[in-house]
Short mmCIF file of C-alpha atoms and ligand atoms in Angstrom, two decimals:
data_model
loop_
_atom_site.label_atom_id
_atom_site.label_comp_id
_atom_site.label_asym_id
_atom_site.label_seq_id
_atom_site.Cartn_x
_atom_site.Cartn_y
_atom_site.Cartn_z
CA MET A 12 -79.51 -35.01 -4.71
CA GLU A 13 -78.46 -33.83 -1.29
CA SER A 14 -81.04 -32.61 1.21
CA GLU A 15 -82.13 -28.98 1.15
CA ASN A 16 -83.71 -29.46 4.54
CA PRO A 17 -81.65 -27.25 6.88
CA PHE A 18 -82.52 -29.39 9.90
CA ASN A 19 -81.03 -32.48 8.20
CA ASN A 20 -77.93 -30.38 7.53
CA ALA A 21 -77.77 -29.26 11.17
CA LEU A 22 -78.06 -32.92 12.29
CA ALA A 23 -75.36 -33.98 9.80
CA GLN A 24 -73.06 -31.30 11.23
CA LEU A 25 -73.71 -32.52 14.77
CA ALA A 26 -72.95 -36.11 13.70
CA SER A 27 -69.69 -34.94 12.13
CA ILE A 28 -68.07 -34.14 15.48
CA THR A 29 -68.90 -37.31 17.41
CA ASP A 30 -65.38 -38.65 16.75
CA LEU A 31 -63.86 -35.54 18.36
CA LEU A 32 -65.91 -35.65 21.59
CA THR A 33 -67.24 -38.39 23.76
CA ILE A 34 -70.94 -37.59 24.17
CA SER A 35 -73.09 -40.13 25.97
CA GLN A 36 -76.03 -41.37 23.90
CA GLU A 37 -78.64 -39.74 26.16
CA TYR A 38 -77.04 -36.28 25.81
CA TYR A 39 -76.66 -36.78 22.07
CA GLU A 40 -80.37 -37.59 21.80
CA MET A 41 -81.22 -34.47 23.81
CA LEU A 42 -79.07 -32.32 21.52
CA LYS A 43 -80.68 -33.75 18.39
CA SER A 44 -84.20 -32.61 19.31
CA PRO A 45 -85.28 -29.16 20.49
CA ARG A 46 -86.68 -29.05 24.02
CA ARG A 47 -89.87 -27.31 22.87
CA GLU A 48 -91.56 -26.56 19.55
CA VAL A 49 -94.42 -24.06 19.65
CA ILE A 50 -96.66 -23.68 16.57
CA VAL A 51 -99.47 -21.13 16.58
CA ALA A 52 -102.23 -20.27 14.10
CA LEU A 53 -102.62 -16.52 13.60
CA PRO A 54 -105.92 -15.57 11.94
CA LEU A 55 -105.91 -11.92 10.96
CA LYS A 56 -108.43 -9.57 9.39
CA LEU A 57 -106.37 -7.61 6.88
CA SER A 58 -106.87 -3.94 6.08
CA ASP A 59 -108.54 -4.88 2.77
CA ASP A 60 -111.13 -6.82 4.86
CA ALA A 61 -109.87 -10.23 3.68
CA VAL A 62 -109.09 -12.78 6.42
CA ALA A 63 -105.85 -14.78 6.28
CA THR A 64 -104.43 -17.31 8.73
CA PHE A 65 -100.66 -17.29 9.17
CA THR A 66 -98.52 -19.86 10.99
CA GLY A 67 -96.02 -18.76 13.65
CA TYR A 68 -93.20 -20.83 15.19
CA ARG A 69 -90.99 -20.60 18.25
CA VAL A 70 -88.53 -23.44 18.70
CA GLN A 71 -86.44 -23.64 21.89
CA HIS A 72 -83.48 -25.94 21.35
CA ASN A 73 -81.39 -25.89 24.53
CA ASN A 74 -81.13 -23.68 27.63
CA ALA A 75 -78.43 -25.43 29.64
CA ARG A 76 -76.16 -22.36 29.54
CA GLY A 77 -78.84 -19.68 30.03
CA PRO A 78 -82.17 -18.35 28.68
CA TYR A 79 -83.13 -19.29 25.12
CA LYS A 80 -82.06 -16.65 22.61
CA GLY A 81 -82.69 -16.24 18.90
CA GLY A 82 -84.22 -14.16 16.14
CA ILE A 83 -87.65 -14.03 14.56
CA ARG A 84 -87.85 -14.11 10.76
CA TYR A 85 -90.69 -13.29 8.38
CA HIS A 86 -90.40 -15.15 5.08
CA PRO A 87 -92.70 -17.17 2.80
CA SER A 88 -90.42 -20.24 3.13
CA VAL A 89 -90.35 -20.33 6.96
CA SER A 90 -91.06 -23.92 8.06
CA LEU A 91 -90.76 -25.91 11.25
CA ASP A 92 -87.60 -27.67 10.05
CA GLU A 93 -85.95 -24.39 9.09
CA VAL A 94 -86.72 -22.90 12.51
CA LYS A 95 -85.48 -26.08 14.26
CA ALA A 96 -82.15 -25.88 12.41
CA LEU A 97 -81.75 -22.20 13.19
CA ALA A 98 -82.58 -22.80 16.88
CA MET A 99 -79.89 -25.48 17.13
CA TRP A 100 -77.34 -23.21 15.44
CA MET A 101 -78.18 -20.50 18.02
CA THR A 102 -77.28 -22.89 20.85
CA TRP A 103 -73.87 -23.49 19.29
CA LYS A 104 -73.39 -19.80 18.47
CA SER A 105 -74.02 -18.60 22.03
CA ALA A 106 -71.58 -21.22 23.28
CA VAL A 107 -68.84 -20.41 20.73
CA ILE A 108 -68.94 -16.71 21.56
CA ASP A 109 -69.26 -17.69 25.23
CA ILE A 110 -72.34 -15.81 26.39
CA PRO A 111 -74.79 -17.20 28.98
CA PHE A 112 -77.62 -17.98 26.55
CA GLY A 113 -79.10 -21.07 24.97
CA GLY A 114 -80.59 -21.34 21.49
CA ALA A 115 -84.04 -20.63 20.03
CA LYS A 116 -85.55 -19.28 16.83
CA GLY A 117 -88.94 -18.15 15.62
CA GLY A 118 -90.73 -17.02 12.55
CA ILE A 119 -93.95 -16.48 10.67
CA THR A 120 -94.60 -17.93 7.20
CA VAL A 121 -95.46 -14.68 5.47
CA ASP A 122 -94.22 -12.50 2.66
CA PRO A 123 -93.93 -9.21 4.57
CA LYS A 124 -93.48 -7.24 1.34
CA LYS A 125 -97.07 -8.09 0.41
CA LEU A 126 -98.57 -6.73 3.66
CA PRO A 127 -99.14 -3.07 4.56
CA LEU A 128 -97.19 -1.96 7.65
CA ASP A 129 -100.37 -1.79 9.76
CA ASP A 130 -101.16 -5.44 9.03
CA LEU A 131 -97.58 -6.45 9.78
CA GLU A 132 -97.78 -4.68 13.14
CA ARG A 133 -101.06 -6.41 14.05
CA LEU A 134 -99.65 -9.77 12.92
CA THR A 135 -96.57 -9.24 15.11
CA ARG A 136 -98.71 -8.30 18.13
CA LYS A 137 -100.96 -11.32 17.58
CA PHE A 138 -97.91 -13.61 17.41
CA ILE A 139 -96.52 -12.20 20.65
CA SER A 140 -99.80 -12.54 22.52
CA ALA A 141 -99.92 -16.18 21.30
CA ILE A 142 -96.40 -17.00 22.59
CA GLU A 143 -96.38 -14.62 25.57
CA ARG A 144 -95.96 -17.44 28.08
CA ASP A 145 -93.04 -18.90 26.17
CA ILE A 146 -90.86 -15.78 26.05
CA GLY A 147 -89.50 -13.38 28.68
CA PRO A 148 -86.24 -11.76 29.83
CA GLU A 149 -85.30 -14.78 31.96
CA THR A 150 -86.72 -17.47 29.64
CA ASP A 151 -86.46 -16.68 25.93
CA ILE A 152 -85.36 -13.42 24.31
CA PRO A 153 -86.21 -12.85 20.60
CA ALA A 154 -84.26 -10.58 18.23
CA PRO A 155 -84.43 -9.47 14.57
CA ASP A 156 -83.63 -11.79 11.67
CA LEU A 157 -84.62 -11.94 7.99
CA ASN A 158 -87.21 -9.22 7.22
CA THR A 159 -87.66 -8.13 10.83
CA ASN A 160 -85.96 -5.07 12.29
CA ALA A 161 -85.81 -2.63 15.20
CA GLN A 162 -89.41 -1.52 14.54
CA THR A 163 -90.63 -5.13 14.79
CA MET A 164 -88.78 -5.46 18.10
CA ALA A 165 -90.40 -2.24 19.38
CA TRP A 166 -93.87 -3.72 18.66
CA ILE A 167 -92.86 -6.96 20.42
CA MET A 168 -91.59 -5.11 23.49
CA ASN A 169 -94.70 -2.96 23.65
CA GLU A 170 -97.11 -5.89 23.25
CA TYR A 171 -95.29 -7.99 25.84
CA SER A 172 -95.09 -5.02 28.26
CA LYS A 173 -98.84 -4.36 27.86
CA LEU A 174 -99.60 -7.99 28.69
CA ARG A 175 -97.33 -7.81 31.78
CA GLY A 176 -98.54 -4.40 32.93
CA HIS A 177 -95.09 -2.84 33.09
CA ASN A 178 -92.20 -1.95 30.81
CA VAL A 179 -90.00 -4.97 30.01
CA PRO A 180 -87.19 -3.84 27.67
CA ALA A 181 -85.08 -6.98 28.26
CA VAL A 182 -87.69 -9.24 26.58
CA VAL A 183 -86.21 -8.50 23.13
CA THR A 184 -82.93 -7.23 21.74
CA GLY A 185 -82.29 -5.26 18.57
CA LYS A 186 -84.72 -2.54 19.74
CA PRO A 187 -84.50 1.11 18.68
CA ILE A 188 -81.97 2.99 20.83
CA GLU A 189 -84.73 5.31 22.12
CA ILE A 190 -86.44 2.45 23.96
CA GLY A 191 -83.46 0.53 25.30
CA GLY A 192 -81.59 -0.67 22.20
CA SER A 193 -77.82 -0.86 22.29
CA GLU A 194 -75.47 1.39 20.40
CA GLY A 195 -73.77 -0.64 17.68
CA ARG A 196 -76.38 -3.46 17.61
CA SER A 197 -77.65 -2.95 14.07
CA ALA A 198 -74.12 -3.07 12.62
CA ALA A 199 -72.82 -5.74 15.03
CA THR A 200 -73.26 -8.88 12.91
CA GLY A 201 -71.59 -7.33 9.88
CA ARG A 202 -68.84 -5.83 12.04
CA GLY A 203 -68.15 -9.26 13.58
CA VAL A 204 -68.06 -10.84 10.11
CA ALA A 205 -65.51 -8.22 8.99
CA ILE A 206 -63.37 -8.95 12.08
CA CYS A 207 -63.39 -12.66 11.10
CA VAL A 208 -62.39 -11.76 7.53
CA ARG A 209 -59.48 -9.69 8.88
CA GLU A 210 -58.29 -12.41 11.25
CA ALA A 211 -58.69 -15.17 8.63
CA VAL A 212 -56.69 -13.38 5.91
CA ARG A 213 -54.01 -12.56 8.46
CA LYS A 214 -53.71 -16.17 9.63
CA TYR A 215 -54.29 -18.12 6.41
CA LEU A 216 -53.19 -15.77 3.62
CA HIS A 217 -50.64 -13.67 5.59
CA LYS A 218 -52.16 -10.57 4.04
CA ASP A 219 -53.28 -7.15 5.22
CA MET A 220 -56.82 -5.94 4.63
CA LYS A 221 -55.68 -3.38 2.05
CA ASP A 222 -54.31 -6.23 -0.12
CA ILE A 223 -57.47 -8.34 -0.34
CA THR A 224 -60.57 -8.45 -2.55
CA VAL A 225 -63.96 -9.58 -1.26
CA ALA A 226 -67.30 -10.54 -2.86
CA VAL A 227 -70.43 -10.27 -0.70
CA GLN A 228 -73.75 -11.99 -1.49
CA GLY A 229 -76.69 -10.15 0.14
CA PHE A 230 -76.86 -6.43 0.86
CA GLY A 231 -79.34 -6.34 3.75
CA ASN A 232 -78.47 -5.67 7.38
CA VAL A 233 -75.58 -8.14 7.57
CA GLY A 234 -74.24 -7.87 4.00
CA SER A 235 -74.25 -4.07 3.87
CA ASN A 236 -72.68 -3.65 7.31
CA THR A 237 -70.03 -6.23 6.40
CA VAL A 238 -69.20 -4.25 3.25
CA LYS A 239 -69.16 -0.96 5.20
CA THR A 240 -66.78 -2.26 7.88
CA LEU A 241 -64.55 -4.06 5.34
CA MET A 242 -64.24 -0.80 3.37
CA GLU A 243 -63.38 1.07 6.60
CA MET A 244 -60.70 -1.56 7.27
CA GLY A 245 -59.26 -0.96 3.77
CA ALA A 246 -60.42 -4.14 1.99
CA LYS A 247 -61.41 -3.94 -1.68
CA ILE A 248 -64.96 -4.95 -2.59
CA ALA A 249 -65.07 -6.69 -5.99
CA ALA A 250 -68.75 -7.73 -6.20
CA ILE A 251 -72.03 -7.40 -4.28
CA SER A 252 -75.56 -8.72 -4.76
CA ASP A 253 -79.12 -8.81 -3.47
CA VAL A 254 -82.25 -10.78 -4.31
CA VAL A 255 -82.64 -8.89 -7.63
CA GLY A 256 -79.10 -9.49 -8.92
CA GLY A 257 -75.41 -8.74 -8.59
CA ALA A 258 -73.04 -5.89 -9.40
CA ARG A 259 -69.36 -5.42 -10.15
CA PRO A 260 -67.50 -2.20 -10.93
CA ARG A 261 -67.98 -1.06 -14.51
CA GLY A 262 -64.97 -1.04 -16.84
CA SER A 263 -61.57 -2.50 -16.06
CA ARG A 264 -61.72 -1.70 -12.33
CA ALA A 265 -61.18 -4.77 -10.12
CA TYR A 266 -63.02 -3.24 -7.16
CA PHE A 267 -65.48 -0.47 -6.27
CA ASP A 268 -63.87 2.90 -5.68
CA GLU A 269 -67.28 4.43 -4.93
CA LYS A 270 -67.93 5.35 -1.28
CA PHE A 271 -70.06 2.95 0.77
CA ASP A 272 -72.83 5.55 1.28
CA TYR A 273 -73.10 6.05 -2.49
CA LEU A 274 -73.55 2.29 -3.05
CA TYR A 275 -75.97 1.86 -0.15
CA ASP A 276 -78.14 4.94 -0.73
CA ASN A 277 -78.54 4.18 -4.44
CA SER A 278 -79.31 0.50 -3.80
CA ILE A 279 -82.14 1.59 -1.49
CA LYS A 280 -83.37 4.38 -3.74
CA LEU A 281 -83.30 2.32 -6.96
CA GLY A 282 -84.34 -1.02 -5.46
CA SER A 283 -81.22 -3.09 -6.08
CA VAL A 284 -77.42 -3.01 -6.11
CA ASN A 285 -77.51 -3.85 -9.83
CA LYS A 286 -79.27 -0.55 -10.59
CA ILE A 287 -76.61 1.67 -8.97
CA PRO A 288 -75.23 4.12 -11.57
CA GLY A 289 -71.68 3.14 -12.53
CA VAL A 290 -71.93 -0.57 -11.77
CA GLU A 291 -72.03 -3.48 -14.21
CA PRO A 292 -75.04 -5.73 -13.50
CA ILE A 293 -74.05 -9.40 -13.17
CA SER A 294 -75.89 -12.50 -12.01
CA ASN A 295 -75.97 -13.74 -8.46
CA ALA A 296 -74.08 -16.85 -9.59
CA GLU A 297 -71.27 -14.67 -10.95
CA VAL A 298 -70.96 -12.95 -7.57
CA LEU A 299 -70.60 -16.29 -5.80
CA GLU A 300 -68.10 -17.50 -8.39
CA SER A 301 -65.93 -14.32 -8.36
CA GLU A 302 -62.17 -14.80 -8.27
CA VAL A 303 -61.47 -13.04 -4.96
CA ASP A 304 -59.55 -13.64 -1.75
CA VAL A 305 -62.72 -13.87 0.37
CA LEU A 306 -66.34 -14.73 -0.42
CA VAL A 307 -68.98 -13.70 2.14
CA PRO A 308 -72.42 -15.29 1.65
CA ALA A 309 -74.72 -12.98 3.63
CA ALA A 310 -78.20 -13.82 2.28
CA LEU A 311 -79.92 -17.18 2.86
CA GLU A 312 -79.32 -20.88 3.51
CA ASN A 313 -78.03 -23.38 0.92
CA GLN A 314 -76.46 -20.83 -1.43
CA ILE A 315 -73.25 -22.86 -1.88
CA HIS A 316 -74.39 -26.35 -2.79
CA GLU A 317 -73.46 -29.53 -4.64
CA GLY A 318 -74.15 -27.81 -7.97
CA ASN A 319 -71.89 -24.76 -7.60
CA ALA A 320 -69.28 -25.65 -4.93
CA SER A 321 -66.68 -26.64 -7.54
CA LYS A 322 -67.06 -23.19 -9.15
CA ILE A 323 -66.17 -21.22 -6.01
CA ARG A 324 -62.85 -19.51 -6.70
CA SER A 325 -62.19 -17.60 -3.46
CA LYS A 326 -59.45 -18.72 -1.08
CA ILE A 327 -61.57 -18.19 2.02
CA VAL A 328 -65.34 -18.32 2.62
CA VAL A 329 -66.66 -16.45 5.67
CA GLU A 330 -70.27 -17.48 6.37
CA ALA A 331 -72.25 -14.38 7.36
CA ALA A 332 -75.65 -16.00 6.70
CA ASN A 333 -76.88 -18.97 8.70
CA GLY A 334 -76.30 -22.27 6.91
CA PRO A 335 -75.25 -20.88 3.50
CA THR A 336 -73.12 -23.97 2.70
CA THR A 337 -74.61 -27.46 2.43
CA PRO A 338 -72.67 -30.40 3.97
CA MET A 339 -71.73 -31.75 0.50
CA ALA A 340 -70.51 -28.34 -0.62
CA ASP A 341 -68.53 -28.12 2.61
CA LYS A 342 -66.59 -31.25 1.64
CA ALA A 343 -66.10 -29.99 -1.93
CA LEU A 344 -64.67 -26.68 -0.65
CA GLN A 345 -62.28 -28.58 1.61
CA ARG A 346 -61.13 -30.70 -1.33
CA SER A 347 -60.40 -27.46 -3.22
CA GLY A 348 -58.30 -26.20 -0.29
CA ILE A 349 -60.72 -23.37 0.55
CA THR A 350 -60.74 -22.32 4.21
CA LEU A 351 -64.26 -21.82 5.57
CA VAL A 352 -65.02 -19.72 8.67
CA PRO A 353 -68.35 -21.18 9.86
CA ASP A 354 -71.54 -19.25 10.54
CA ILE A 355 -71.70 -20.06 14.25
CA LEU A 356 -68.45 -18.15 14.69
CA ALA A 357 -68.56 -15.61 11.84
CA ASN A 358 -72.03 -14.16 12.47
CA SER A 359 -72.01 -14.38 16.27
CA GLY A 360 -71.33 -10.63 16.62
CA GLY A 361 -75.09 -10.06 16.45
CA VAL A 362 -75.99 -12.27 19.38
CA LEU A 363 -72.96 -10.98 21.28
CA VAL A 364 -74.16 -7.37 21.10
CA SER A 365 -77.71 -8.61 21.79
CA TYR A 366 -76.27 -10.00 25.01
CA PHE A 367 -74.69 -6.58 25.72
CA GLU A 368 -78.12 -5.00 25.12
CA TRP A 369 -79.80 -7.43 27.52
CA VAL A 370 -77.16 -6.73 30.21
CA GLN A 371 -77.63 -2.97 29.75
CA ASN A 372 -81.45 -3.35 30.00
CA LEU A 373 -81.28 -5.43 33.16
CA ASN A 374 -78.90 -2.87 34.72
CA ARG A 375 -80.83 0.13 33.33
CA ASP A 376 -77.53 1.21 31.77
CA HIS A 377 -76.47 2.56 28.38
CA TRP A 378 -72.95 2.03 26.98
CA THR A 379 -71.28 4.18 24.33
CA GLU A 380 -70.75 2.87 20.79
CA GLU A 381 -66.98 2.82 21.43
CA GLU A 382 -67.49 0.65 24.50
CA VAL A 383 -69.77 -1.77 22.60
CA ASN A 384 -67.44 -1.99 19.60
CA GLY A 385 -64.39 -2.41 21.86
CA ARG A 386 -66.00 -5.33 23.70
CA LEU A 387 -67.17 -6.84 20.38
CA GLU A 388 -63.65 -6.63 18.97
CA THR A 389 -62.09 -8.30 22.04
CA ARG A 390 -64.58 -11.15 22.28
CA MET A 391 -64.81 -11.88 18.53
CA THR A 392 -61.03 -12.02 18.21
CA HIS A 393 -60.80 -14.25 21.28
CA ALA A 394 -63.44 -16.66 19.91
CA PHE A 395 -61.73 -16.72 16.50
CA ASN A 396 -58.39 -17.56 18.13
CA GLN A 397 -59.95 -20.28 20.29
CA VAL A 398 -61.57 -21.96 17.28
CA THR A 399 -58.46 -21.78 15.08
CA ALA A 400 -56.25 -23.06 17.93
CA TYR A 401 -58.60 -26.04 18.40
CA ALA A 402 -58.54 -26.69 14.63
CA ASP A 403 -54.73 -26.58 14.57
CA LYS A 404 -54.42 -28.82 17.61
CA HIS A 405 -56.85 -31.49 16.36
CA ASN A 406 -56.10 -31.06 12.67
CA VAL A 407 -59.75 -30.43 11.75
CA ASP A 408 -61.59 -27.84 9.69
CA LEU A 409 -62.94 -24.70 11.38
CA ARG A 410 -66.59 -25.81 11.23
CA ARG A 411 -65.90 -28.99 13.15
CA ALA A 412 -63.60 -27.11 15.54
CA ALA A 413 -66.22 -24.45 16.34
CA LEU A 414 -68.96 -27.04 16.72
CA ALA A 415 -66.88 -29.34 18.91
CA LEU A 416 -65.94 -26.44 21.20
CA ALA A 417 -69.60 -25.35 21.42
CA VAL A 418 -71.08 -28.82 21.97
CA ASP A 419 -68.47 -29.54 24.62
CA LYS A 420 -69.52 -26.43 26.58
CA VAL A 421 -73.25 -27.22 26.24
CA VAL A 422 -72.81 -30.86 27.28
CA ALA A 423 -70.70 -29.78 30.28
CA ALA A 424 -73.52 -27.47 31.41
CA MET A 425 -76.11 -30.24 30.91
CA ARG A 426 -73.99 -32.76 32.82
CA LEU A 427 -73.23 -30.40 35.72
CA SER A 428 -76.90 -29.45 36.02
CA GLY A 429 -77.93 -33.11 36.00
CA TRP A 430 -79.88 -33.28 32.73
CA HIS A 431 -80.57 -36.98 32.53
P1 LIG B 511 -81.95 -8.88 5.46
O1 LIG B 511 -83.37 -9.23 5.16
O2 LIG B 511 -81.65 -7.54 6.01
O3 LIG B 511 -81.07 -9.03 4.11
C1 LIG B 511 -81.07 -10.17 3.29
C2 LIG B 511 -80.35 -9.80 1.99
O4 LIG B 511 -80.23 -10.98 1.18
C3 LIG B 511 -81.09 -8.77 1.14
O5 LIG B 511 -80.14 -7.92 0.52
C4 LIG B 511 -81.77 -9.62 0.08
O6 LIG B 511 -82.04 -8.89 -1.12
C5 LIG B 511 -80.70 -10.68 -0.13
N1 LIG B 511 -81.18 -11.90 -0.74
C6 LIG B 511 -82.31 -12.60 -0.47
N2 LIG B 511 -82.39 -13.66 -1.28
C7 LIG B 511 -81.28 -13.64 -2.06
C8 LIG B 511 -80.80 -14.46 -3.09
N3 LIG B 511 -81.47 -15.54 -3.50
N4 LIG B 511 -79.60 -14.14 -3.66
C9 LIG B 511 -78.93 -13.03 -3.27
N5 LIG B 511 -79.34 -12.22 -2.30
C10 LIG B 511 -80.50 -12.52 -1.72
O7 LIG B 511 -81.40 -10.06 6.39
P2 LIG B 511 -80.11 -10.04 7.32
O8 LIG B 511 -80.53 -9.65 8.68
O9 LIG B 511 -79.02 -9.28 6.62
O10 LIG B 511 -79.75 -11.59 7.37
C11 LIG B 511 -78.98 -12.22 6.36
C12 LIG B 511 -78.51 -13.58 6.86
O11 LIG B 511 -77.72 -13.39 8.03
C13 LIG B 511 -79.62 -14.57 7.27
O12 LIG B 511 -79.17 -15.88 7.00
C14 LIG B 511 -79.71 -14.37 8.78
O13 LIG B 511 -80.24 -15.50 9.42
C15 LIG B 511 -78.25 -14.16 9.11
N6 LIG B 511 -77.99 -13.47 10.37
C16 LIG B 511 -78.51 -12.23 10.63
C17 LIG B 511 -78.19 -11.59 11.83
C18 LIG B 511 -78.64 -10.17 12.12
O14 LIG B 511 -78.18 -9.62 13.13
N7 LIG B 511 -79.47 -9.56 11.29
C19 LIG B 511 -77.38 -12.23 12.77
C20 LIG B 511 -76.87 -13.49 12.48
C21 LIG B 511 -77.17 -14.10 11.27
#
């Protein structure tokens, strides 16, 4: 059985590019381990008077290119190794999309759906007061991730600002617009994924968006915004899913002709995409195994693995989630001739617009949505072209190309700054 430990997968990916770059052993060792791992115990008296102790993590992988940057997730399976993997991927992501940030990640092992909102707010504030010295606009800037959102970021900003005695909007990104958030941030990751889908089908399938079908696993922030933007671009959505199950159009239709708002509003109102009137409920496995041009995994890690990789029937996989494909599945997809656009490129639209938000906060500025989306479009397309050009030149897959480009930039910054 292959490892389900995401940190082992992240290390295996790093090892896979050592034949493309010459990295001295001491830099390689530094890249393998995060610079800091912070673990905090968070005892909390809950509103039902019970006391529970939660564990919080902040892992700072590398800051050679700028302050640490990365999301905070709330999930029962959050572990140190998961956060370490995600922190390393953030370092590569910031470098691929070429913004002056390093990589970090954080999280609390908690099932947020089981806590009332008041308890979740107090847990968030407790976490921030515990890691207050580790974060800051010039040191480490958190953002939303699984099960955290703009409201969570507002609590973080407020708690941090209270501790500092003045308003510090640039300490987090993904905030509500009213308190310094950026236009276009909440849709940015999905929009960037859709741009990668468009560029990939153009380059590898020589097709227009209106001629392609797409299946998307996950209908949260990233999955739903990917579907929305793909529909706006004219692509045809053949299947969608969430944690409850999947959905395809009922009857002989090959793709949804319902409007995005109809699908989204009903999925929220009824609790799942497979309860939307007019859809045919299918399993999550069937969504992943749909015969489509493009498959977009936009839920969790390790969704395409040794056991199901041979059943993937799309021509292209665009990784919207972090680490959705295991290293063994990666090789199996390559053997089947499937082109994979890796997570560190495909979902970097989120951190890119987070960077725009941070720049706006530091300059006390506010850009229009058109300006944000225009800059996102230019920089995503540029990064996509850089990665595919590297892959063509060195005859390697896109994951290794993106990683090699990223590691090269990080090592250059470490070397020039004298990290030895
Ligand atoms: P989210 O919590 O908003 O949505 C997650 C979605 O996945 C939900 O629809 C949920 O029902 C679904 N899901 C959970 N388990 C599933 C399962 N076993 N099978 C099918 N669906 C399942 O989270 P998000 O912000 O959309 O993040 C999704 C992924 O994208 C994560 O890997 C995250 O790290 C990554 N990501 C998010 C951002 C961002 O800006 N939010 C940026 C970069 C990467």
